[in-house]
GROMACS .gro file of C-alpha atoms in nm:
model
  289
    1MET     CA    1  23.858  22.776   8.687
    2THR     CA    2  24.046  22.623   8.468
    3ALA     CA    3  24.366  22.547   8.711
    4TRP     CA    4  24.032  22.445   9.022
    5ALA     CA    5  23.861  22.194   8.771
    6ASP     CA    6  24.188  21.981   8.673
    7LEU     CA    7  24.215  21.982   9.128
    8ALA     CA    8  23.869  21.876   9.100
    9ARG     CA    9  23.964  21.586   8.817
   10CYS     CA   10  24.236  21.500   8.999
   11ALA     CA   11  24.119  21.490   9.343
   12ARG     CA   12  23.817  21.247   9.279
   13PRO     CA   13  23.996  20.933   9.153
   14ALA     CA   14  24.178  21.006   9.514
   15ARG     CA   15  23.923  20.991   9.722
   16LEU     CA   16  23.769  20.699   9.505
   17ALA     CA   17  24.154  20.538   9.590
   18LEU     CA   18  24.108  20.671   9.957
   19GLY     CA   19  23.733  20.535   9.959
   20LEU     CA   20  23.905  20.234   9.860
   21VAL     CA   21  24.182  20.208  10.070
   22ALA     CA   22  23.931  20.268  10.387
   23ALA     CA   23  23.639  19.979  10.251
   24TRP     CA   24  23.920  19.730  10.220
   25LEU     CA   25  24.053  19.884  10.564
   26ALA     CA   26  23.692  19.838  10.756
   27ALA     CA   27  23.632  19.456  10.577
   28GLY     CA   28  23.970  19.338  10.708
   29PHE     CA   29  23.901  19.480  11.003
   30ALA     CA   30  23.526  19.328  10.995
   31ALA     CA   31  23.698  18.979  10.902
   32ASP     CA   32  23.952  18.983  11.161
   33ALA     CA   33  23.660  19.061  11.423
   34ARG     CA   34  23.485  18.768  11.265
   35ALA     CA   35  23.788  18.563  11.293
   36GLN     CA   36  23.835  18.657  11.649
   37THR     CA   37  23.501  18.587  11.765
   38SER     CA   38  23.520  18.243  11.621
   39ASP     CA   39  23.838  18.191  11.737
   40LEU     CA   40  23.691  18.150  12.101
   41VAL     CA   41  23.533  17.876  11.985
   42SER     CA   42  23.736  17.525  12.020
   43GLU     CA   43  23.703  17.383  11.625
   44ASN     CA   44  23.964  17.059  11.801
   45ALA     CA   45  23.676  16.930  12.043
   46LEU     CA   46  23.343  17.022  12.188
   47ARG     CA   47  23.467  17.187  12.606
   48VAL     CA   48  23.190  17.226  12.789
   49CYS     CA   49  23.135  17.420  13.124
   50ALA     CA   50  22.971  17.125  13.317
   51ASP     CA   51  22.925  17.048  13.715
   52PRO     CA   52  23.119  16.793  13.838
   53ALA     CA   53  22.797  16.589  14.069
   54ASN     CA   54  22.511  16.702  13.940
   55MET     CA   55  22.333  16.416  13.882
   56PRO     CA   56  22.127  16.317  13.668
   57ALA     CA   57  22.288  16.608  13.445
   58SER     CA   58  22.623  16.581  13.495
   59ALA     CA   59  22.877  16.416  13.678
   60GLU     CA   60  23.222  16.426  13.639
   61ASP     CA   61  23.198  16.080  13.561
   62GLN     CA   62  23.042  16.155  13.221
   63SER     CA   63  22.720  15.905  13.350
   64GLY     CA   64  22.482  16.197  13.342
   65TYR     CA   65  22.184  16.280  13.072
   66GLU     CA   66  22.402  16.611  12.969
   67ASN     CA   67  22.706  16.416  12.923
   68ALA     CA   68  22.538  16.152  12.714
   69LEU     CA   69  22.389  16.525  12.501
   70ALA     CA   70  22.718  16.654  12.480
   71GLU     CA   71  22.843  16.297  12.320
   72LEU     CA   72  22.611  16.325  12.048
   73ILE     CA   73  22.652  16.677  11.987
   74ALA     CA   74  22.989  16.612  11.964
   75ASP     CA   75  22.986  16.326  11.745
   76LYS     CA   76  22.790  16.509  11.485
   77LEU     CA   77  23.055  16.758  11.433
   78GLY     CA   78  23.294  16.493  11.414
   79VAL     CA   79  23.581  16.626  11.706
   80PRO     CA   80  23.562  16.471  12.103
   81VAL     CA   81  23.411  16.612  12.432
   82GLU     CA   82  23.659  16.818  12.638
   83TYR     CA   83  23.561  16.934  13.011
   84THR     CA   84  23.603  17.230  13.266
   85TRP     CA   85  23.434  17.096  13.596
   86TYR     CA   86  23.291  17.399  13.866
   87PRO     CA   87  23.071  17.340  14.065
   88MET     CA   88  22.687  17.464  13.936
   89ALA     CA   89  22.662  17.785  14.206
   90THR     CA   90  22.779  18.217  14.236
   91GLY     CA   91  23.052  18.224  13.992
   92PHE     CA   92  23.010  17.950  13.748
   93ILE     CA   93  22.945  18.148  13.475
   94ARG     CA   94  23.221  18.406  13.484
   95ASN     CA   95  23.453  18.099  13.592
   96THR     CA   96  23.398  17.917  13.270
   97LEU     CA   97  23.221  17.998  12.928
   98LYS     CA   98  23.355  18.401  13.034
   99ALA     CA   99  23.692  18.281  13.155
  100LYS     CA  100  23.617  18.151  12.779
  101ARG     CA  101  23.773  17.800  12.928
  102CYS     CA  102  23.501  17.635  12.786
  103ASP     CA  103  23.244  17.689  12.497
  104VAL     CA  104  22.878  17.548  12.588
  105VAL     CA  105  22.683  17.469  12.888
  106MET     CA  106  22.477  17.236  12.789
  107GLY     CA  107  22.196  17.312  13.030
  108TYR     CA  108  22.031  17.679  13.052
  109ALA     CA  109  21.702  17.825  13.133
  110GLN     CA  110  21.611  18.022  12.869
  111GLY     CA  111  21.641  18.431  12.912
  112HIS     CA  112  21.870  18.415  13.146
  113GLU     CA  113  22.150  18.735  13.077
  114LEU     CA  114  22.468  18.575  13.196
  115VAL     CA  115  22.443  18.339  12.817
  116GLN     CA  116  22.338  18.390  12.495
  117ASN     CA  117  22.075  18.104  12.464
  118THR     CA  118  22.006  17.909  12.158
  119ASN     CA  119  21.662  17.786  12.084
  120HIS     CA  120  21.565  17.572  12.363
  121TYR     CA  121  21.595  17.169  12.268
  122PHE     CA  122  21.330  17.065  12.580
  123THR     CA  123  21.075  17.219  12.815
  124SER     CA  124  21.002  17.105  13.135
  125VAL     CA  125  20.840  17.100  13.468
  126TYR     CA  126  20.823  17.096  13.777
  127THR     CA  127  20.743  16.739  13.929
  128LEU     CA  128  20.510  16.563  14.214
  129ILE     CA  129  20.661  16.287  14.326
  130VAL     CA  130  20.423  16.034  14.520
  131PRO     CA  131  20.482  15.630  14.641
  132LYS     CA  132  20.284  15.448  14.307
  133ASP     CA  133  20.036  15.211  14.590
  134GLY     CA  134  19.985  15.576  14.803
  135PRO     CA  135  19.710  15.748  14.850
  136LEU     CA  136  19.752  16.073  14.650
  137ALA     CA  137  19.928  15.868  14.311
  138GLY     CA  138  19.590  16.009  14.187
  139VAL     CA  139  19.677  16.410  14.256
  140THR     CA  140  19.715  16.587  13.921
  141SER     CA  141  19.739  16.913  14.103
  142LEU     CA  142  19.854  17.076  14.396
  143SER     CA  143  19.497  17.245  14.462
  144ASP     CA  144  19.375  16.898  14.537
  145ALA     CA  145  19.227  16.846  14.910
  146ALA     CA  146  19.367  16.493  14.838
  147LEU     CA  147  19.719  16.682  14.975
  148ASN     CA  148  19.574  16.886  15.274
  149GLY     CA  149  19.747  16.816  15.611
  150GLN     CA  150  20.040  16.629  15.433
  151ARG     CA  151  20.371  16.654  15.509
  152ILE     CA  152  20.584  16.777  15.110
  153GLY     CA  153  20.948  16.780  15.035
  154ILE     CA  154  21.020  17.135  14.916
  155VAL     CA  155  21.350  17.319  14.783
  156ALA     CA  156  21.303  17.679  14.947
  157GLY     CA  157  21.280  17.923  14.694
  158THR     CA  158  21.214  17.742  14.382
  159PRO     CA  159  20.825  17.838  14.240
  160PRO     CA  160  20.598  17.554  14.352
  161SER     CA  161  20.671  17.736  14.759
  162ALA     CA  162  20.493  17.984  14.651
  163HIS     CA  163  20.213  17.746  14.497
  164LEU     CA  164  20.250  17.550  14.879
  165ALA     CA  165  20.161  17.857  15.127
  166ARG     CA  166  19.869  17.955  14.842
  167ASN     CA  167  19.702  17.621  14.921
  168GLY     CA  168  19.790  17.615  15.251
  169LEU     CA  169  19.956  17.336  15.220
  170ILE     CA  170  20.350  17.529  15.333
  171GLY     CA  171  20.249  17.473  15.731
  172LYS     CA  172  20.367  17.127  15.746
  173ALA     CA  173  20.593  17.149  15.397
  174LYS     CA  174  20.985  16.990  15.480
  175PRO     CA  175  21.279  17.270  15.305
  176TYR     CA  176  21.551  17.139  15.160
  177ARG     CA  177  21.824  17.394  15.092
  178LEU     CA  178  21.840  17.551  14.750
  179PHE     CA  179  22.200  17.633  14.700
  180VAL     CA  180  22.426  17.365  14.803
  181ASP     CA  181  22.791  17.217  14.605
  182ARG     CA  182  22.656  16.907  14.499
  183ARG     CA  183  22.989  16.765  14.527
  184HIS     CA  184  22.878  16.724  14.901
  185GLU     CA  185  22.513  16.707  14.953
  186SER     CA  186  22.196  16.697  14.706
  187PRO     CA  187  21.872  16.782  14.808
  188ALA     CA  188  21.724  16.596  14.525
  189THR     CA  189  21.835  16.264  14.662
  190ASP     CA  190  21.815  16.368  15.025
  191MET     CA  191  21.377  16.438  14.938
  192ILE     CA  192  21.360  16.094  14.722
  193ALA     CA  193  21.508  15.884  15.042
  194ASP     CA  194  21.334  16.110  15.249
  195LEU     CA  195  21.028  16.004  15.078
  196GLU     CA  196  21.084  15.658  15.109
  197ALA     CA  197  21.183  15.671  15.396
  198GLY     CA  198  20.830  15.787  15.508
  199ALA     CA  199  20.980  16.158  15.652
  200ILE     CA  200  20.742  16.315  15.455
  201ASP     CA  201  20.464  16.204  15.234
  202ALA     CA  202  20.561  16.350  14.912
  203ALA     CA  203  20.870  16.559  14.718
  204ILE     CA  204  20.808  16.806  14.452
  205LEU     CA  205  21.158  16.848  14.219
  206TRP     CA  206  21.140  17.023  13.878
  207GLY     CA  207  21.158  16.706  13.637
  208PRO     CA  208  21.461  16.674  13.496
  209LEU     CA  209  21.619  16.552  13.746
  210GLY     CA  210  21.333  16.380  13.986
  211GLY     CA  211  21.232  16.232  13.720
  212PRO     CA  212  21.576  16.054  13.595
  213LEU     CA  213  21.642  15.975  13.982
  214VAL     CA  214  21.345  15.762  14.033
  215LYS     CA  215  21.372  15.626  13.640
  216GLN     CA  216  21.699  15.506  13.758
  217GLY     CA  217  21.646  15.349  14.134
  218HIS     CA  218  21.295  15.378  14.290
  219PRO     CA  219  21.048  15.157  14.142
  220GLY     CA  220  20.801  15.252  14.360
  221LEU     CA  221  20.761  15.614  14.336
  222ALA     CA  222  20.553  15.724  14.068
  223VAL     CA  223  20.640  16.110  13.872
  224ILE     CA  224  20.367  16.304  13.808
  225PRO     CA  225  20.387  16.625  13.592
  226LEU     CA  226  20.231  16.922  13.753
  227VAL     CA  227  20.117  17.083  13.413
  228ASN     CA  228  19.747  17.175  13.611
  229GLU     CA  229  19.892  17.452  13.718
  230THR     CA  230  19.736  17.796  13.574
  231ASP     CA  231  19.792  18.067  13.855
  232PRO     CA  232  20.148  18.200  13.875
  233PRO     CA  233  20.423  18.147  13.925
  234ARG     CA  234  20.453  17.931  13.640
  235LEU     CA  235  20.672  17.583  13.678
  236PHE     CA  236  20.759  17.532  13.275
  237PHE     CA  237  21.085  17.565  13.217
  238ARG     CA  238  21.283  17.591  12.817
  239ILE     CA  239  21.593  17.433  12.862
  240THR     CA  240  21.844  17.554  12.607
  241MET     CA  241  22.251  17.553  12.528
  242GLY     CA  242  22.421  17.829  12.673
  243VAL     CA  243  22.719  18.049  12.521
  244ARG     CA  244  22.912  18.350  12.555
  245LEU     CA  245  22.753  18.621  12.467
  246GLY     CA  246  22.776  18.769  12.115
  247GLU     CA  247  22.897  18.464  11.948
  248LYS     CA  248  22.634  18.435  11.705
  249VAL     CA  249  22.804  18.211  11.454
  250TRP     CA  250  22.812  17.906  11.716
  251GLU     CA  251  22.450  17.984  11.796
  252ARG     CA  252  22.332  17.957  11.478
  253LYS     CA  253  22.554  17.596  11.472
  254LEU     CA  254  22.436  17.501  11.805
  255ASN     CA  255  22.062  17.586  11.663
  256SER     CA  256  22.070  17.368  11.324
  257LEU     CA  257  22.243  17.086  11.502
  258ILE     CA  258  21.914  17.132  11.777
  259ARG     CA  259  21.679  17.111  11.492
  260ARG     CA  260  21.838  16.846  11.219
  261HIS     CA  261  21.822  16.574  11.535
  262GLN     CA  262  21.516  16.744  11.764
  263ASP     CA  263  21.439  16.339  11.806
  264GLU     CA  264  21.745  16.228  11.871
  265ILE     CA  265  21.778  16.485  12.178
  266ASP     CA  266  21.399  16.348  12.241
  267ALA     CA  267  21.480  16.019  12.244
  268LEU     CA  268  21.810  16.047  12.502
  269LEU     CA  269  21.604  16.266  12.743
  270ARG     CA  270  21.319  16.034  12.773
  271GLU     CA  271  21.491  15.737  12.830
  272ALA     CA  272  21.668  15.955  13.092
  273GLY     CA  273  21.310  15.954  13.240
  274VAL     CA  274  21.314  16.352  13.150
  275PRO     CA  275  20.971  16.423  13.182
  276LEU     CA  276  20.880  16.663  12.862
  277VAL     CA  277  20.605  16.873  12.798
  278ASN     CA  278  20.460  17.151  12.533
  279ASP     CA  279  20.629  17.454  12.460
  280MET     CA  280  20.360  17.569  12.688
  281GLY     CA  281  20.377  17.382  12.984
  282THR     CA  282  20.021  17.274  12.993
  283ALA     CA  283  20.055  16.852  12.882
  284VAL     CA  284  20.245  16.619  12.838
  285LYS     CA  285  20.483  16.592  12.540
  286GLU     CA  286  20.445  16.228  12.339
  287PRO     CA  287  20.706  16.108  12.147
  288GLU     CA  288  20.581  16.127  11.721
  289GLY     CA  289  20.493  15.821  11.532
   0.00000   0.00000   0.00000
């Protein structure tokens, strides 16, 4: 019995030592894993994944409002901006963010499974764009009888298409292609040009595209946020920054920047002409103060 007791007494410190070693190793591996995850994000630059020809949001000459937003975030981080350019079509995330060539997509719809979303930094909505002095200037809903018989431009396959169909407006609508290489074709700018030329009577565009395009060079057009549509599908979306799946530290860092500088972000977007709405898409978001 004594021998077994002595062995047990000797084993306890050994087990304790082994436990401490195991805990130390586990902590070391965890630290290495954290370091590895953090190392995927550059500490020397804000590495942005962007479309080189997605105006008014992003452009290779860095004239888009997402380019301005990237500069704002980089300034808060104290680093320069570096870009990886790739057309925002099939393979965009795979060939940029997932390939670790860059660390953030500046504008991404909330809930998309290909990226990890930050908190949203703005909510916007589809818009109806019409001549300011024309007969449709007072329209605020796609159910308005004034739209009957009108030629309406619509990007095929986008949510407002269902609303046009429900209201009997799809028959005379003019479709524009959704999936294009914007280095060679731009449905949004083509639609605005057709509206000014009289080829269509109204245009329906995603607000962050239509609003800035009109503000940049089409003073005779009015942009009407479609906040009165209550039937599905919804026409408003919350926009986030997209990071790689699993990069929670980086996500939290960006969330903190968004929270602390939301007023500056709002001002930047409004200056660009992006229509901002409340989080439920039911009303235009007015500037505070």
